[in-house]
């Protein structure tokens, strides 16, 4: 009886401790921008980005696990030219009216030492979900120099083919290969 | 060859016109020249986006419903089901709501109801007015050509090449029986197999262009005037060519107005 009571106590103490071991963060939309580059007619590489992103990250560096969920507002696509933005929002490309968000949900974190090196996950664009691996090119955690809040930041990248997501307008003149570049900052909850 | 087939003008202009011309001539003996419209549209879909229905987006629903409506029109041309034919505008209106439902779900209820009702009314009006001309190939083919060109032109200017191609392919395909009428000065049978898919595809394309691109809503009532005016305008009992020319002047002036109204809002084509 005495032993089992101790066991219950140990388990009940251990559960919240393990839950606490994973730090949770909320993405800072003012410092998180998914960017993309695509070849234009074989002449140049065009750049664009999405202006509105939200999401959550959890990270357990001791257990080398984590999770990330990112939602990108399709209608916030910006290339510096309003008419092209409108075209990118149309059914020819992102179909923002029908699919207002692009999502990325992680399935596995990979670490090199104590630092995350890549994230496997499912990227959903225009209702099509495909597995994508985000390579983490830079990763830093620490205190914000001004407000002293704990935060993490990362640069991540991935390469996709837009045709895999059913976006086939202008192929092959407008490139099929799209490089995604994420700049992410997240504040600890 | 592939480079040629990738060209938007071939995909939405030359190819559907050529295929529709062949289909109109081929099926003339069995009085099914109306199939020209879906034959031309199907070629554009095949060249521009292929017959892929997953995920079932609004534009893919247009393709699916277009094919179904062609079969339905064919059946109704052969077997006269008068009462069922009267229901077609209502069915078209319901189909319009189904096509744009995912877009409507992104908006507040009041906006969604307004847009859904507007789309349904627009598609129902087109189906009703085009079907009224099913046995008048002069009026129906002229109205169809102008409606297709007007819808396609406005959708193209309104920032969607795919929807623009849908509309323009209808116009190009409808121009085939139109050209046969002009050249031969004799009527060719079109029927519901012609008017139903034309009205449904054009109507749905217009709705989706308004809801997902930059085509202003008031372009839809302008486009709806095309078949209505072609239906009611009195024509001189002279040669068919003169009738066609008068109808062409009227309907293309309205179609040009629709494209101009879109251009005023959306500006130049971005591609």
Coordinates of C-alpha atoms in Angstrom, one line a residue:
Chain A
X1 CA 0.0 0.0 0.0
X2 CA 2.8 2.3 1.0
X3 CA 4.8 1.4 -2.1
X4 CA 1.9 1.9 -4.5
X5 CA 1.1 5.3 -2.9
X6 CA 4.8 6.3 -3.5
X7 CA 4.6 5.1 -7.1
X8 CA 1.4 7.2 -7.8
X9 CA 3.1 10.2 -6.2
X10 CA 6.2 9.7 -8.3
X11 CA 4.2 9.4 -11.5
X12 CA 2.1 12.4 -10.8
X13 CA 5.2 14.5 -10.2
X14 CA 7.0 13.2 -13.2
X15 CA 4.1 13.9 -15.7
X16 CA 4.1 17.6 -15.2
X17 CA 7.8 17.7 -15.2
X18 CA 8.1 16.0 -18.6
X19 CA 5.4 18.3 -19.9
X20 CA 7.3 21.3 -18.7
X21 CA 10.5 20.0 -20.4
X22 CA 9.0 21.0 -23.7
X23 CA 9.1 24.8 -24.2
X24 CA 6.3 26.3 -26.1
X25 CA 6.6 29.4 -28.3
X26 CA 4.3 31.6 -30.3
X27 CA 5.4 32.8 -33.7
X28 CA 6.1 36.5 -33.8
X29 CA 4.2 37.6 -37.0
X30 CA 6.3 40.9 -37.2
X31 CA 9.5 38.9 -37.6
X32 CA 8.3 35.8 -39.4
X33 CA 8.1 35.8 -43.2
X34 CA 7.9 32.9 -45.6
X35 CA 9.7 34.0 -48.8
X36 CA 9.8 32.3 -52.2
X37 CA 11.9 32.5 -55.3
X38 CA 11.0 31.3 -58.8
X39 CA 12.5 31.5 -62.2
X40 CA 10.7 33.9 -64.6
X41 CA 10.8 32.8 -68.2
X42 CA 14.3 31.7 -67.9
X43 CA 15.6 35.3 -67.6
X44 CA 15.6 36.1 -63.9
X45 CA 14.8 34.9 -60.4
X46 CA 11.7 36.6 -59.0
X47 CA 11.2 37.0 -55.2
X48 CA 8.0 37.1 -53.2
X49 CA 6.8 36.7 -49.7
X50 CA 3.8 36.3 -47.5
X51 CA 3.1 39.1 -45.1
X52 CA 0.9 37.4 -42.6
X53 CA 2.0 34.2 -40.7
X54 CA 1.0 32.7 -37.4
X55 CA 1.8 29.5 -35.6
X56 CA 3.2 27.7 -32.6
X57 CA 6.4 25.9 -31.9
X58 CA 7.3 23.4 -29.1
X59 CA 10.8 22.4 -28.4
X60 CA 12.3 19.9 -26.1
X61 CA 16.1 20.1 -26.6
X62 CA 16.8 17.5 -23.9
X63 CA 14.5 14.9 -25.5
X64 CA 15.4 16.2 -29.0
X65 CA 11.8 16.5 -30.1
X66 CA 9.6 19.3 -31.1
X67 CA 6.6 20.4 -33.2
X68 CA 5.7 23.3 -35.4
X69 CA 2.5 24.4 -36.9
X70 CA 2.5 27.4 -39.3
X71 CA -0.4 29.0 -41.0
X72 CA 0.3 31.4 -43.8
X73 CA -2.4 33.8 -45.2
X74 CA -2.5 33.1 -48.9
X75 CA -4.0 36.5 -49.6
X76 CA -1.0 38.3 -48.1
X77 CA 1.3 37.3 -50.9
X78 CA 3.5 40.3 -51.9
X79 CA 5.9 40.7 -54.8
X80 CA 6.1 44.4 -55.0
X81 CA 3.7 44.7 -57.9
X82 CA -0.1 44.8 -57.1
X83 CA -1.3 43.4 -60.4
X84 CA 1.1 40.4 -60.0
X85 CA -0.1 39.9 -56.4
X86 CA -3.7 39.8 -57.7
X87 CA -2.7 37.2 -60.3
X88 CA -0.9 35.1 -57.7
X89 CA -4.1 35.2 -55.5
X90 CA -6.3 34.1 -58.4
X91 CA -7.2 30.5 -59.3
X92 CA -4.2 30.4 -61.7
X93 CA -1.8 30.2 -58.7
X94 CA -2.7 30.1 -54.9
X95 CA -6.5 30.4 -55.3
X96 CA -6.8 32.5 -52.2
X97 CA -10.6 32.8 -52.3
X98 CA -11.0 29.0 -51.9
X99 CA -7.8 28.2 -49.9
X100 CA -7.1 31.2 -47.6
X101 CA -4.3 29.5 -45.8
X102 CA -1.1 27.5 -46.6
X103 CA -0.2 25.3 -43.7
X104 CA 2.9 23.4 -42.5
X105 CA 2.6 20.8 -39.8
X106 CA 5.7 19.0 -38.6
X107 CA 5.9 15.3 -38.3
X108 CA 9.5 14.9 -37.0
X109 CA 12.4 17.1 -35.7
X110 CA 16.0 16.1 -36.4
X111 CA 18.8 17.4 -34.3
X112 CA 22.6 17.9 -34.6
X113 CA 23.8 17.9 -31.0
X114 CA 21.4 20.2 -29.2
X115 CA 20.4 22.2 -32.2
X116 CA 17.5 21.3 -34.6
X117 CA 18.9 20.7 -38.1
X118 CA 15.8 19.9 -40.1
X119 CA 12.0 19.4 -39.7
X120 CA 9.9 16.9 -41.6
X121 CA 6.3 17.9 -42.1
X122 CA 3.3 18.2 -44.4
X123 CA 2.9 21.3 -46.5
X124 CA -0.6 22.0 -47.7
X125 CA -1.1 24.4 -50.6
X126 CA -4.4 24.8 -52.5
X127 CA -5.8 21.8 -50.8
X128 CA -2.9 19.5 -51.8
X129 CA -0.7 18.1 -49.0
X130 CA 2.8 16.9 -49.7
X131 CA 5.7 15.9 -47.3
X132 CA 8.4 18.5 -47.2
X133 CA 11.6 18.7 -45.3
X134 CA 12.6 22.1 -43.9
X135 CA 16.4 22.5 -43.6
X136 CA 17.3 24.7 -40.6
X137 CA 20.2 26.8 -41.8
X138 CA 20.5 28.9 -38.6
X139 CA 19.0 28.4 -35.1
X140 CA 19.4 30.6 -32.0
X141 CA 17.6 30.8 -28.7
X142 CA 18.1 33.4 -25.9
X143 CA 16.8 36.5 -24.3
X144 CA 15.5 39.4 -26.4
X145 CA 18.1 42.2 -25.9
X146 CA 15.4 44.8 -25.2
X147 CA 12.4 43.2 -23.4
X148 CA 14.5 40.3 -22.0
X149 CA 11.8 37.7 -23.0
X150 CA 13.0 34.2 -24.0
X151 CA 12.8 33.6 -27.7
X152 CA 14.1 31.5 -30.5
X153 CA 14.8 32.4 -34.1
X154 CA 15.7 30.3 -37.2
X155 CA 16.3 30.5 -40.9
X156 CA 14.9 27.5 -42.7
X157 CA 14.6 26.6 -46.3
X158 CA 13.0 24.0 -48.6
X159 CA 12.7 23.2 -52.3
X160 CA 9.4 22.2 -53.8
X161 CA 7.8 21.8 -57.2
X162 CA 4.7 23.9 -57.6
X163 CA 3.2 21.3 -60.0
X164 CA 3.2 18.8 -57.1
X165 CA 0.6 21.1 -55.6
X166 CA -1.5 21.4 -58.7
X167 CA -0.2 24.9 -59.5
X168 CA 0.6 24.5 -63.2
X169 CA -0.1 27.9 -64.7
X170 CA 2.6 29.1 -67.1
X171 CA 4.6 25.9 -67.1
X172 CA 7.3 25.4 -68.3
X173 CA 8.0 29.1 -69.0
X174 CA 7.5 30.1 -65.4
X175 CA 9.7 27.8 -63.3
X176 CA 8.3 24.7 -61.6
X177 CA 11.0 24.7 -58.9
X178 CA 10.2 27.0 -56.0
X179 CA 12.7 27.7 -53.3
X180 CA 11.1 28.5 -49.9
X181 CA 13.0 30.5 -47.3
X182 CA 11.5 31.0 -43.9
X183 CA 12.7 33.6 -41.4
X184 CA 11.1 32.7 -38.1
X185 CA 11.1 34.3 -34.6
X186 CA 9.0 32.9 -31.8
X187 CA 8.5 34.2 -28.3
X188 CA 8.4 31.8 -25.3
X189 CA 4.9 31.5 -23.8
Chain B
X1 CA 4.5 21.0 -81.5
X2 CA 4.2 21.0 -77.7
X3 CA 5.4 24.6 -77.5
X4 CA 2.6 25.5 -79.9
X5 CA 0.0 23.6 -77.8
X6 CA 1.2 25.4 -74.7
X7 CA 0.3 28.8 -76.2
X8 CA -2.8 30.2 -74.6
X9 CA -4.1 31.5 -77.9
X10 CA -4.0 28.0 -79.3
X11 CA -5.5 26.5 -76.2
X12 CA -8.4 28.8 -75.9
X13 CA -8.8 30.1 -79.5
X14 CA -7.6 28.0 -82.4
X15 CA -7.9 24.5 -80.9
X16 CA -11.5 24.7 -79.6
X17 CA -12.6 26.5 -82.7
X18 CA -11.1 23.8 -85.0
X19 CA -12.4 20.9 -82.9
X20 CA -15.9 22.5 -82.7
X21 CA -15.9 23.1 -86.4
X22 CA -15.1 19.4 -87.1
X23 CA -17.7 18.3 -84.4
X24 CA -20.4 20.6 -85.8
X25 CA -19.9 19.3 -89.4
X26 CA -19.5 15.7 -88.2
X27 CA -22.7 15.6 -86.1
X28 CA -24.8 17.7 -88.4
X29 CA -26.3 14.7 -90.1
X30 CA -27.5 13.3 -86.8
X31 CA -28.8 16.8 -85.7
X32 CA -26.3 17.0 -82.9
X33 CA -24.1 20.0 -84.0
X34 CA -24.7 21.4 -80.6
X35 CA -22.0 19.0 -79.2
X36 CA -19.5 21.3 -80.8
X37 CA -19.6 23.5 -77.7
X38 CA -18.5 20.8 -75.3
X39 CA -16.0 19.3 -77.7
X40 CA -14.3 22.7 -78.0
X41 CA -14.4 23.3 -74.3
X42 CA -13.0 19.8 -73.5
X43 CA -10.0 20.5 -75.8
X44 CA -9.2 23.7 -73.9
X45 CA -9.5 21.9 -70.5
X46 CA -7.3 19.1 -71.7
X47 CA -4.6 21.5 -73.0
X48 CA -4.7 24.1 -70.3
X49 CA -5.4 22.1 -67.1
X50 CA -6.1 18.5 -67.8
X51 CA -9.0 16.5 -66.4
X52 CA -7.9 16.3 -62.8
X53 CA -10.7 16.6 -60.2
X54 CA -8.7 16.3 -57.0
X55 CA -9.0 18.5 -55.0
X56 CA -12.4 19.5 -56.4
X57 CA -11.8 23.2 -56.7
X58 CA -14.4 25.6 -58.1
X59 CA -12.8 25.6 -61.6
X60 CA -12.7 21.8 -61.6
X61 CA -16.4 21.7 -60.6
X62 CA -17.1 23.9 -63.6
X63 CA -15.4 21.3 -65.9
X64 CA -17.3 18.5 -64.2
X65 CA -20.7 20.2 -64.4
X66 CA -20.0 21.2 -68.0
X67 CA -19.5 17.6 -69.0
X68 CA -22.6 16.5 -67.1
X69 CA -24.7 19.3 -68.6
X70 CA -23.6 18.3 -72.2
X71 CA -24.8 14.7 -71.6
X72 CA -28.0 16.0 -70.0
X73 CA -28.5 18.4 -73.0
X74 CA -27.9 15.6 -75.4
X75 CA -30.5 13.4 -73.7
X76 CA -33.0 16.2 -73.5
X77 CA -32.5 17.0 -77.2
X78 CA -33.3 13.4 -78.1
X79 CA -36.1 12.8 -75.5
X80 CA -38.4 15.7 -75.0
X81 CA -39.0 16.1 -71.2
X82 CA -40.7 19.5 -71.2
X83 CA -41.3 19.7 -67.5
X84 CA -37.7 18.7 -66.7
X85 CA -36.4 21.3 -69.1
X86 CA -38.3 23.9 -67.2
X87 CA -36.4 22.9 -64.0
X88 CA -33.0 23.4 -65.7
X89 CA -32.6 27.1 -64.6
X90 CA -33.3 26.2 -61.0
X91 CA -30.9 23.2 -61.2
X92 CA -28.3 25.5 -62.7
X93 CA -28.8 28.0 -59.8
X94 CA -28.3 25.2 -57.3
X95 CA -25.1 24.0 -59.2
X96 CA -23.8 27.6 -59.0
X97 CA -24.0 27.6 -55.2
X98 CA -22.3 24.2 -55.0
X99 CA -19.5 25.4 -57.2
X100 CA -18.7 28.5 -55.0
X101 CA -19.6 27.0 -51.6
X102 CA -16.0 26.8 -50.4
X103 CA -15.5 30.5 -51.3
X104 CA -18.8 31.5 -49.6
X105 CA -17.8 29.6 -46.4
X106 CA -14.9 32.1 -46.0
X107 CA -17.3 35.0 -45.6
X108 CA -19.9 36.2 -43.1
X109 CA -23.3 34.7 -43.5
X110 CA -24.9 37.8 -44.9
X111 CA -22.2 38.3 -47.6
X112 CA -22.3 34.5 -48.4
X113 CA -26.1 34.6 -48.8
X114 CA -26.0 37.6 -51.0
X115 CA -23.2 36.3 -53.3
X116 CA -24.7 32.8 -53.4
X117 CA -28.1 34.1 -54.4
X118 CA -26.5 36.5 -57.0
X119 CA -24.6 33.6 -58.6
X120 CA -27.6 31.4 -58.6
X121 CA -29.8 34.1 -60.2
X122 CA -27.1 34.8 -62.8
X123 CA -26.6 31.2 -63.9
X124 CA -30.4 30.6 -63.9
X125 CA -31.0 33.6 -66.1
X126 CA -28.4 32.5 -68.6
X127 CA -29.8 29.0 -68.7
X128 CA -33.3 30.2 -69.1
X129 CA -32.6 32.7 -71.8
X130 CA -30.1 30.5 -73.8
X131 CA -32.5 27.5 -73.6
X132 CA -35.3 29.7 -75.0
X133 CA -33.2 30.0 -78.1
X134 CA -32.4 26.3 -78.5
X135 CA -34.3 25.9 -81.7
X136 CA -33.1 29.2 -83.2
X137 CA -29.4 28.6 -84.1
X138 CA -29.0 32.1 -85.5
X139 CA -29.8 33.8 -82.2
X140 CA -28.3 31.1 -80.0
X141 CA -24.9 30.7 -81.8
X142 CA -24.5 34.5 -82.0
X143 CA -25.4 35.0 -78.4
X144 CA -23.2 32.1 -77.4
X145 CA -20.1 33.5 -79.2
X146 CA -20.6 36.9 -77.7
X147 CA -21.3 35.5 -74.2
X148 CA -18.2 33.3 -74.3
X149 CA -16.0 36.0 -75.6
X150 CA -17.4 38.5 -73.1
X151 CA -17.0 36.2 -70.1
X152 CA -13.6 35.1 -71.2
X153 CA -12.3 38.6 -71.9
X154 CA -13.6 39.9 -68.6
X155 CA -12.2 37.0 -66.7
X156 CA -8.9 37.4 -68.4
X157 CA -8.7 41.1 -67.6
X158 CA -9.9 40.3 -64.0
X159 CA -6.6 38.4 -63.3
X160 CA -7.4 34.7 -64.0
X161 CA -5.9 33.3 -67.2
X162 CA -7.6 29.9 -66.6
X163 CA -11.1 31.3 -66.2
X164 CA -10.4 33.6 -69.2
X165 CA -9.5 30.5 -71.2
X166 CA -12.7 28.8 -70.1
X167 CA -14.8 31.7 -71.4
X168 CA -12.8 32.3 -74.6
X169 CA -12.9 28.6 -75.5
X170 CA -16.7 28.7 -75.3
X171 CA -16.7 31.8 -77.6
X172 CA -14.3 30.1 -80.0
X173 CA -16.3 26.8 -80.0
X174 CA -19.6 28.7 -80.5
X175 CA -18.0 30.6 -83.4
X176 CA -17.9 27.3 -85.3
X177 CA -21.6 26.8 -85.9
X178 CA -21.8 30.5 -86.2
X179 CA -19.3 30.4 -89.1
X180 CA -21.2 27.5 -90.8
X181 CA -24.4 29.5 -90.6
X182 CA -22.7 32.5 -92.1
X183 CA -20.9 30.6 -94.8
X184 CA -23.8 28.3 -95.9
X185 CA -26.7 30.7 -95.2
X186 CA -28.7 27.7 -93.9
X187 CA -29.7 26.6 -90.4
X188 CA -27.9 23.9 -88.5
X189 CA -29.5 22.1 -85.5
X190 CA -28.0 23.0 -82.2
X191 CA -30.6 22.3 -79.4
X192 CA -30.1 21.9 -75.6
X193 CA -26.8 20.1 -76.2
X194 CA -25.5 23.5 -77.3
X195 CA -27.3 26.0 -75.1
X196 CA -27.3 24.2 -71.8
X197 CA -23.5 23.5 -71.4
X198 CA -22.7 26.9 -72.9
X199 CA -25.0 28.8 -70.5
X200 CA -23.9 26.7 -67.4
X201 CA -20.1 26.9 -68.1
X202 CA -20.2 30.7 -69.0
X203 CA -22.4 31.4 -66.0
X204 CA -20.2 29.5 -63.5
X205 CA -17.0 30.9 -65.0
X206 CA -18.4 34.5 -64.5
X207 CA -19.4 33.8 -60.9
X208 CA -16.1 32.3 -60.0
X209 CA -14.2 35.1 -61.7
X210 CA -16.2 37.6 -59.6
X211 CA -15.7 35.7 -56.3
X212 CA -12.0 34.7 -56.7
X213 CA -10.6 37.3 -59.0
X214 CA -11.0 41.0 -59.8
X215 CA -14.1 40.9 -62.0
X216 CA -16.6 43.4 -60.6
X217 CA -20.1 42.0 -59.8
X218 CA -22.0 44.3 -62.1
X219 CA -20.3 42.7 -65.1
X220 CA -22.6 39.7 -64.6
X221 CA -25.8 41.6 -65.2
X222 CA -24.2 43.2 -68.3
X223 CA -23.2 39.7 -69.6
X224 CA -26.8 38.4 -68.8
X225 CA -28.2 41.0 -71.2
X226 CA -26.4 39.3 -74.1
X227 CA -28.7 36.2 -74.4
X228 CA -31.7 38.2 -73.2
X229 CA -31.3 40.8 -75.9
X230 CA -30.5 38.2 -78.6
X231 CA -33.7 36.4 -77.6
X232 CA -36.1 39.5 -77.7
X233 CA -34.7 41.7 -80.5
X234 CA -36.9 41.7 -83.6
X235 CA -35.0 40.7 -86.7
X236 CA -35.8 41.6 -90.3
X237 CA -37.1 38.7 -92.3
X238 CA -34.3 39.0 -94.8
X239 CA -31.3 36.8 -95.3
X240 CA -29.8 34.9 -92.4
X241 CA -26.5 36.7 -92.9
X242 CA -28.1 40.1 -92.3
X243 CA -29.8 38.7 -89.2
X244 CA -26.5 37.4 -87.9
X245 CA -24.7 40.7 -88.6
X246 CA -27.3 42.7 -86.7
X247 CA -27.2 40.2 -83.8
X248 CA -23.4 40.3 -83.8
X249 CA -23.3 44.1 -83.6
X250 CA -25.7 44.1 -80.7
X251 CA -24.3 41.2 -78.6
X252 CA -20.6 42.0 -79.2
X253 CA -21.2 45.7 -78.2
X254 CA -22.6 44.4 -74.9
X255 CA -19.7 41.9 -74.5
X256 CA -17.2 44.7 -75.1
X257 CA -19.0 46.7 -72.5
X258 CA -18.5 43.9 -70.0
X259 CA -14.8 43.6 -70.8
X260 CA -14.4 47.4 -70.5
X261 CA -16.2 47.6 -67.2
X262 CA -13.8 45.0 -65.8
X263 CA -10.7 46.8 -67.3
X264 CA -11.9 50.0 -65.6
X265 CA -11.5 48.2 -62.2
X266 CA -8.8 45.7 -62.8
X267 CA -6.5 47.6 -65.2
X268 CA -4.3 45.9 -67.7
X269 CA -3.7 42.2 -67.9
X270 CA -0.8 41.3 -65.6
X271 CA 0.6 38.5 -67.8

